GROMACS .gro file of C-alpha atoms in nm:
model
  273
    1MET     CA    1   1.180  -0.897  -1.705
    2GLY     CA    2   1.255  -1.264  -1.642
    3ASN     CA    3   1.627  -1.199  -1.606
    4GLN     CA    4   1.562  -0.951  -1.326
    5VAL     CA    5   1.373  -1.212  -1.126
    6ASP     CA    6   1.634  -1.479  -1.191
    7LYS     CA    7   1.915  -1.250  -1.082
    8LEU     CA    8   1.754  -1.181  -0.747
    9SER     CA    9   1.667  -1.542  -0.671
   10HIS     CA   10   2.036  -1.630  -0.649
   11LEU     CA   11   2.129  -1.356  -0.401
   12SER     CA   12   2.172  -1.398  -0.027
   13TYR     CA   13   1.908  -1.202   0.162
   14ALA     CA   14   2.111  -1.230   0.483
   15GLU     CA   15   2.330  -0.954   0.342
   16VAL     CA   16   2.059  -0.693   0.383
   17PRO     CA   17   2.168  -0.445   0.656
   18THR     CA   18   1.989  -0.430   0.988
   19THR     CA   19   2.004  -0.059   1.054
   20ASP     CA   20   2.151   0.124   0.756
   21PRO     CA   21   1.947   0.126   0.432
   22ASN     CA   22   2.267   0.230   0.246
   23GLY     CA   23   2.439  -0.095   0.337
   24LEU     CA   24   2.709   0.049   0.561
   25ASP     CA   25   2.623  -0.143   0.876
   26THR     CA   26   2.821  -0.456   0.952
   27GLU     CA   27   2.535  -0.646   1.116
   28GLU     CA   28   2.403  -0.930   0.901
   29ASP     CA   29   2.121  -1.070   1.112
   30GLY     CA   30   1.763  -0.948   1.125
   31PRO     CA   31   1.551  -0.731   0.897
   32ARG     CA   32   1.633  -0.394   0.755
   33ILE     CA   33   1.489  -0.081   0.915
   34GLY     CA   34   1.224   0.098   0.713
   35VAL     CA   35   1.217   0.468   0.637
   36SER     CA   36   1.007   0.706   0.848
   37TYR     CA   37   0.788   0.916   0.619
   38ILE     CA   38   0.735   1.204   0.857
   39PHE     CA   39   0.701   1.479   0.596
   40SER     CA   40   0.583   1.295   0.285
   41ASN     CA   41   0.246   1.233   0.123
   42ASP     CA   42   0.209   0.951  -0.124
   43ASP     CA   43  -0.140   0.974  -0.256
   44ASP     CA   44  -0.322   1.122  -0.550
   45GLU     CA   45  -0.102   1.427  -0.597
   46LEU     CA   46   0.139   1.185  -0.766
   47GLU     CA   47  -0.120   1.019  -0.986
   48ASP     CA   48  -0.191   1.116  -1.344
   49ASN     CA   49  -0.346   1.459  -1.367
   50VAL     CA   50  -0.693   1.394  -1.504
   51ASP     CA   51  -0.914   1.694  -1.564
   52GLY     CA   52  -1.280   1.677  -1.647
   53ALA     CA   53  -1.230   1.728  -2.020
   54ASP     CA   54  -1.004   1.422  -2.050
   55MET     CA   55  -1.180   1.196  -1.799
   56ASP     CA   56  -1.362   0.967  -2.042
   57GLN     CA   57  -1.066   0.925  -2.274
   58ASN     CA   58  -0.823   0.846  -1.993
   59GLN     CA   59  -1.063   0.601  -1.836
   60GLU     CA   60  -1.021   0.376  -2.138
   61GLU     CA   61  -0.642   0.389  -2.115
   62LYS     CA   62  -0.582   0.265  -1.759
   63HIS     CA   63  -0.374  -0.051  -1.774
   64TYR     CA   64  -0.323  -0.305  -1.498
   65ASP     CA   65  -0.101  -0.613  -1.508
   66LYS     CA   66  -0.184  -0.848  -1.221
   67ARG     CA   67   0.139  -1.041  -1.284
   68ASN     CA   68   0.331  -0.735  -1.163
   69GLU     CA   69   0.140  -0.707  -0.835
   70VAL     CA   70   0.346  -0.708  -0.514
   71GLU     CA   71   0.244  -0.977  -0.266
   72CYS     CA   72   0.317  -0.898   0.098
   73ALA     CA   73   0.217  -0.941   0.461
   74ILE     CA   74   0.228  -0.707   0.762
   75TYR     CA   75   0.306  -0.818   1.115
   76ASN     CA   76   0.267  -0.636   1.445
   77ARG     CA   77   0.525  -0.827   1.642
   78ASP     CA   78   0.417  -1.188   1.580
   79GLU     CA   79   0.059  -1.120   1.473
   80CYS     CA   80  -0.025  -1.102   1.103
   81ILE     CA   81  -0.251  -0.799   1.058
   82TYR     CA   82  -0.254  -0.777   0.677
   83GLU     CA   83  -0.201  -1.022   0.394
   84LYS     CA   84  -0.215  -0.979   0.019
   85SER     CA   85  -0.124  -1.297  -0.164
   86ILE     CA   86  -0.267  -1.504  -0.444
   87ILE     CA   87  -0.277  -1.808  -0.216
   88ALA     CA   88  -0.460  -1.646   0.076
   89ILE     CA   89  -0.704  -1.404  -0.085
   90ASP     CA   90  -0.907  -1.356  -0.403
   91MET     CA   91  -0.716  -1.077  -0.579
   92GLU     CA   92  -0.929  -1.069  -0.895
   93THR     CA   93  -1.010  -0.721  -1.023
   94TYR     CA   94  -1.322  -0.602  -1.204
   95SER     CA   95  -1.436  -0.317  -1.420
   96PRO     CA   96  -1.611  -0.039  -1.223
   97GLU     CA   97  -1.945  -0.143  -1.370
   98SER     CA   98  -1.899  -0.508  -1.269
   99LEU     CA   99  -1.772  -0.407  -0.926
  100LEU     CA  100  -2.096  -0.219  -0.857
  101ASN     CA  101  -2.288  -0.547  -0.877
  102LYS     CA  102  -2.070  -0.698  -0.604
  103CYS     CA  103  -2.057  -0.413  -0.349
  104LYS     CA  104  -2.246  -0.380  -0.023
  105ALA     CA  105  -2.257  -0.073   0.198
  106GLY     CA  106  -1.952  -0.066   0.425
  107ASP     CA  107  -1.725  -0.254   0.184
  108LEU     CA  108  -1.366  -0.140   0.132
  109LEU     CA  109  -1.268  -0.096  -0.233
  110GLU     CA  110  -0.929  -0.071  -0.399
  111PHE     CA  111  -0.878   0.069  -0.750
  112VAL     CA  112  -0.555  -0.027  -0.924
  113ALA     CA  113  -0.364   0.071  -1.238
  114THR     CA  114  -0.009   0.024  -1.356
  115SER     CA  115   0.239   0.280  -1.216
  116GLN     CA  116  -0.022   0.440  -0.990
  117TYR     CA  117  -0.073   0.425  -0.617
  118PRO     CA  118  -0.377   0.209  -0.530
  119HIS     CA  119  -0.679   0.422  -0.452
  120TRP     CA  120  -0.902   0.306  -0.165
  121ALA     CA  121  -1.264   0.400  -0.101
  122VAL     CA  122  -1.562   0.308   0.119
  123TYR     CA  123  -1.878   0.199  -0.059
  124VAL     CA  124  -2.173   0.375   0.105
  125GLY     CA  125  -2.458   0.252  -0.115
  126ASP     CA  126  -2.656   0.399  -0.406
  127PHE     CA  127  -2.359   0.353  -0.644
  128GLN     CA  128  -2.150   0.593  -0.435
  129VAL     CA  129  -1.824   0.585  -0.242
  130VAL     CA  130  -1.650   0.812   0.007
  131HIS     CA  131  -1.276   0.851  -0.049
  132LEU     CA  132  -0.978   1.074   0.025
  133HIS     CA  133  -0.867   1.231  -0.302
  134ARG     CA  134  -0.635   1.526  -0.354
  135ALA     CA  135  -0.636   1.629   0.012
  136GLU     CA  136  -1.016   1.623   0.048
  137VAL     CA  137  -1.269   1.361   0.159
  138LYS     CA  138  -1.525   1.334  -0.121
  139ASN     CA  139  -1.854   1.160  -0.187
  140SER     CA  140  -1.845   1.041  -0.548
  141PHE     CA  141  -2.006   0.790  -0.777
  142LEU     CA  142  -1.801   0.472  -0.783
  143THR     CA  143  -1.746   0.493  -1.157
  144ASP     CA  144  -1.611   0.849  -1.123
  145ALA     CA  145  -1.386   0.763  -0.828
  146SER     CA  146  -1.234   0.473  -1.021
  147GLN     CA  147  -1.102   0.704  -1.296
  148GLY     CA  148  -1.108   0.406  -1.529
  149ARG     CA  149  -0.910   0.179  -1.300
  150ARG     CA  150  -1.009  -0.180  -1.226
  151GLY     CA  151  -1.124  -0.245  -0.872
  152ARG     CA  152  -1.189  -0.510  -0.610
  153ILE     CA  153  -1.339  -0.554  -0.263
  154VAL     CA  154  -1.062  -0.567  -0.003
  155ASN     CA  155  -1.247  -0.625   0.324
  156ASP     CA  156  -1.019  -0.918   0.409
  157PHE     CA  157  -0.675  -0.768   0.344
  158TYR     CA  158  -0.650  -0.626   0.697
  159LYS     CA  159  -0.715  -0.876   0.975
  160PHE     CA  160  -0.859  -0.636   1.233
  161LYS     CA  161  -1.216  -0.684   1.357
  162PRO     CA  162  -1.438  -0.464   1.138
  163LEU     CA  163  -1.701  -0.225   1.263
  164SER     CA  164  -2.064  -0.280   1.163
  165PRO     CA  165  -2.147  -0.173   0.805
  166GLU     CA  166  -2.366   0.105   0.943
  167MET     CA  167  -2.080   0.242   1.154
  168VAL     CA  168  -1.836   0.218   0.862
  169VAL     CA  169  -2.069   0.423   0.643
  170GLN     CA  170  -2.129   0.671   0.925
  171ASN     CA  171  -1.755   0.714   0.981
  172ALA     CA  172  -1.706   0.785   0.612
  173MET     CA  173  -2.000   1.020   0.562
  174GLU     CA  174  -1.913   1.228   0.869
  175GLN     CA  175  -1.578   1.316   0.714
  176VAL     CA  176  -1.710   1.430   0.374
  177GLY     CA  177  -1.584   1.780   0.304
  178ALA     CA  178  -1.284   1.758   0.536
  179LYS     CA  179  -0.970   1.879   0.362
  180ASP     CA  180  -0.614   2.005   0.399
  181ARG     CA  181  -0.527   2.066   0.766
  182GLU     CA  182  -0.855   1.912   0.883
  183LEU     CA  183  -0.741   1.570   0.761
  184SER     CA  184  -0.605   1.303   0.993
  185TRP     CA  185  -0.497   1.056   0.722
  186ARG     CA  186  -0.203   1.061   0.486
  187ASN     CA  187  -0.359   0.864   0.200
  188SER     CA  188  -0.678   0.702   0.075
  189GLU     CA  189  -0.589   0.361   0.219
  190CYS     CA  190  -0.538   0.491   0.571
  191PHE     CA  191  -0.865   0.683   0.554
  192ALA     CA  192  -1.072   0.392   0.422
  193ALA     CA  193  -0.915   0.144   0.667
  194TRP     CA  194  -0.984   0.382   0.957
  195CYS     CA  195  -1.350   0.401   0.853
  196LYS     CA  196  -1.369   0.021   0.843
  197PHE     CA  197  -1.179  -0.066   1.162
  198GLY     CA  198  -1.177   0.256   1.368
  199LYS     CA  199  -0.814   0.212   1.475
  200ARG     CA  200  -0.606   0.519   1.558
  201GLU     CA  201  -0.297   0.351   1.406
  202PHE     CA  202  -0.428   0.455   1.063
  203LYS     CA  203  -0.425   0.825   1.158
  204MET     CA  204  -0.133   1.065   1.121
  205GLY     CA  205   0.059   1.065   1.448
  206GLY     CA  206  -0.159   0.786   1.585
  207GLU     CA  207   0.149   0.612   1.723
  208ILE     CA  208   0.461   0.751   1.886
  209ARG     CA  209   0.776   0.666   1.690
  210ILE     CA  210   1.009   0.566   1.972
  211GLY     CA  211   1.188   0.250   2.076
  212LYS     CA  212   1.197  -0.064   1.867
  213GLN     CA  213   1.014  -0.120   1.539
  214PRO     CA  214   0.711  -0.341   1.619
  215TYR     CA  215   0.583  -0.356   1.259
  216ARG     CA  216   0.731  -0.575   0.987
  217LEU     CA  217   0.659  -0.562   0.614
  218LYS     CA  218   0.731  -0.898   0.453
  219MET     CA  219   0.756  -0.881   0.074
  220ILE     CA  220   0.712  -1.213  -0.107
  221LEU     CA  221   0.980  -1.279  -0.370
  222PRO     CA  222   1.037  -1.553  -0.631
  223GLU     CA  223   1.138  -1.907  -0.536
  224LYS     CA  224   0.982  -1.883  -0.188
  225GLN     CA  225   1.218  -1.604  -0.085
  226SER     CA  226   1.113  -1.293   0.109
  227HIS     CA  227   1.252  -0.961   0.224
  228VAL     CA  228   1.156  -0.790   0.551
  229LEU     CA  229   1.158  -0.425   0.659
  230GLU     CA  230   1.083  -0.299   1.010
  231PHE     CA  231   0.890   0.018   1.099
  232GLN     CA  232   0.804   0.216   1.409
  233SER     CA  233   0.445   0.282   1.303
  234LEU     CA  234   0.179   0.126   1.081
  235GLU     CA  235   0.142   0.460   0.906
  236ASP     CA  236   0.506   0.455   0.792
  237LEU     CA  237   0.481   0.093   0.683
  238ILE     CA  238   0.173   0.160   0.470
  239MET     CA  239   0.363   0.437   0.292
  240GLU     CA  240   0.637   0.193   0.192
  241LYS     CA  241   0.387  -0.078   0.096
  242ARG     CA  242   0.204   0.165  -0.129
  243ARG     CA  243   0.531   0.279  -0.288
  244ASN     CA  244   0.601  -0.083  -0.379
  245ASP     CA  245   0.250  -0.117  -0.518
  246GLN     CA  246   0.309   0.189  -0.733
  247ILE     CA  247   0.641   0.077  -0.883
  248GLY     CA  248   0.533  -0.288  -0.922
  249LYS     CA  249   0.696  -0.623  -0.849
  250VAL     CA  250   0.959  -0.619  -1.123
  251ALA     CA  251   1.089  -0.274  -1.030
  252MET     CA  252   1.081  -0.361  -0.660
  253ILE     CA  253   1.285  -0.677  -0.721
  254GLN     CA  254   1.535  -0.489  -0.936
  255GLU     CA  255   1.565  -0.218  -0.672
  256LEU     CA  256   1.639  -0.478  -0.408
  257ALA     CA  257   1.885  -0.660  -0.636
  258ASN     CA  258   2.072  -0.333  -0.694
  259HIS     CA  259   2.078  -0.268  -0.321
  260LEU     CA  260   2.218  -0.611  -0.243
  261SER     CA  261   2.474  -0.574  -0.521
  262ASN     CA  262   2.589  -0.243  -0.371
  263VAL     CA  263   2.612  -0.401  -0.027
  264GLY     CA  264   2.832  -0.678  -0.168
  265SER     CA  265   3.056  -0.424  -0.343
  266ILE     CA  266   3.105  -0.225  -0.022
  267ARG     CA  267   3.192  -0.532   0.183
  268ASN     CA  268   3.421  -0.681  -0.081
  269ASP     CA  269   3.620  -0.362  -0.139
  270PRO     CA  270   3.933  -0.377   0.079
  271ASP     CA  271   3.972   0.000   0.050
  272ALA     CA  272   3.619   0.072   0.171
  273HIS     CA  273   3.599   0.253   0.506
   0.00000   0.00000   0.00000
């Protein structure tokens, strides 16, 4: 694990291509362009399949290593609109039972476990949350929605001005029962963030993907290094951010190291066309 981090810290991040994720572009300045996830869904369909009979047993087995958490920031042009870092925000996680003692109606919650996409929910009071799970907006008890994962309050990750707690709860409750083609959100994070902030950018197709990429995802790497991707929409960026969350910091760093190594091989090969 340590060797993977050390290997990356000695690479030159200026070698990351500007426009071609495969490393075939000759430009060396500026961030790499992110992928547009027009047809993909990231959320709970890819999580562990937990049926009712195995729920209690699996709840005890959810593992989470905070040392493998990906720290990052999101920018819309020059404005920071999201930040997840140990320095800026309390990233401590709690058991579902402990989390209940900290929640207030209208809070955004994030449940995390190793190798799973983070699951977001809106706390609506009376030990219950509203969340998008398996292509349906559901009203569940917090402990059930957690599926044994540790959780935290994430009101401060996004920097947008929040709606009133009453409006956040109303937004969430009005969507309970919506499913499949009725849905306007690609994953639980987009749904919960829309309830909290009311911004159309969190909805599917909320922004037109044309022109330059106004959004930047800055991933924090060892030794004060960083890597930046650009995106045409916040929706697409969130998909990539969540993919990184799911694979974890070590795998993300190794993936980037492999990419940079391939870029170097292409550019150093005199026979490459």
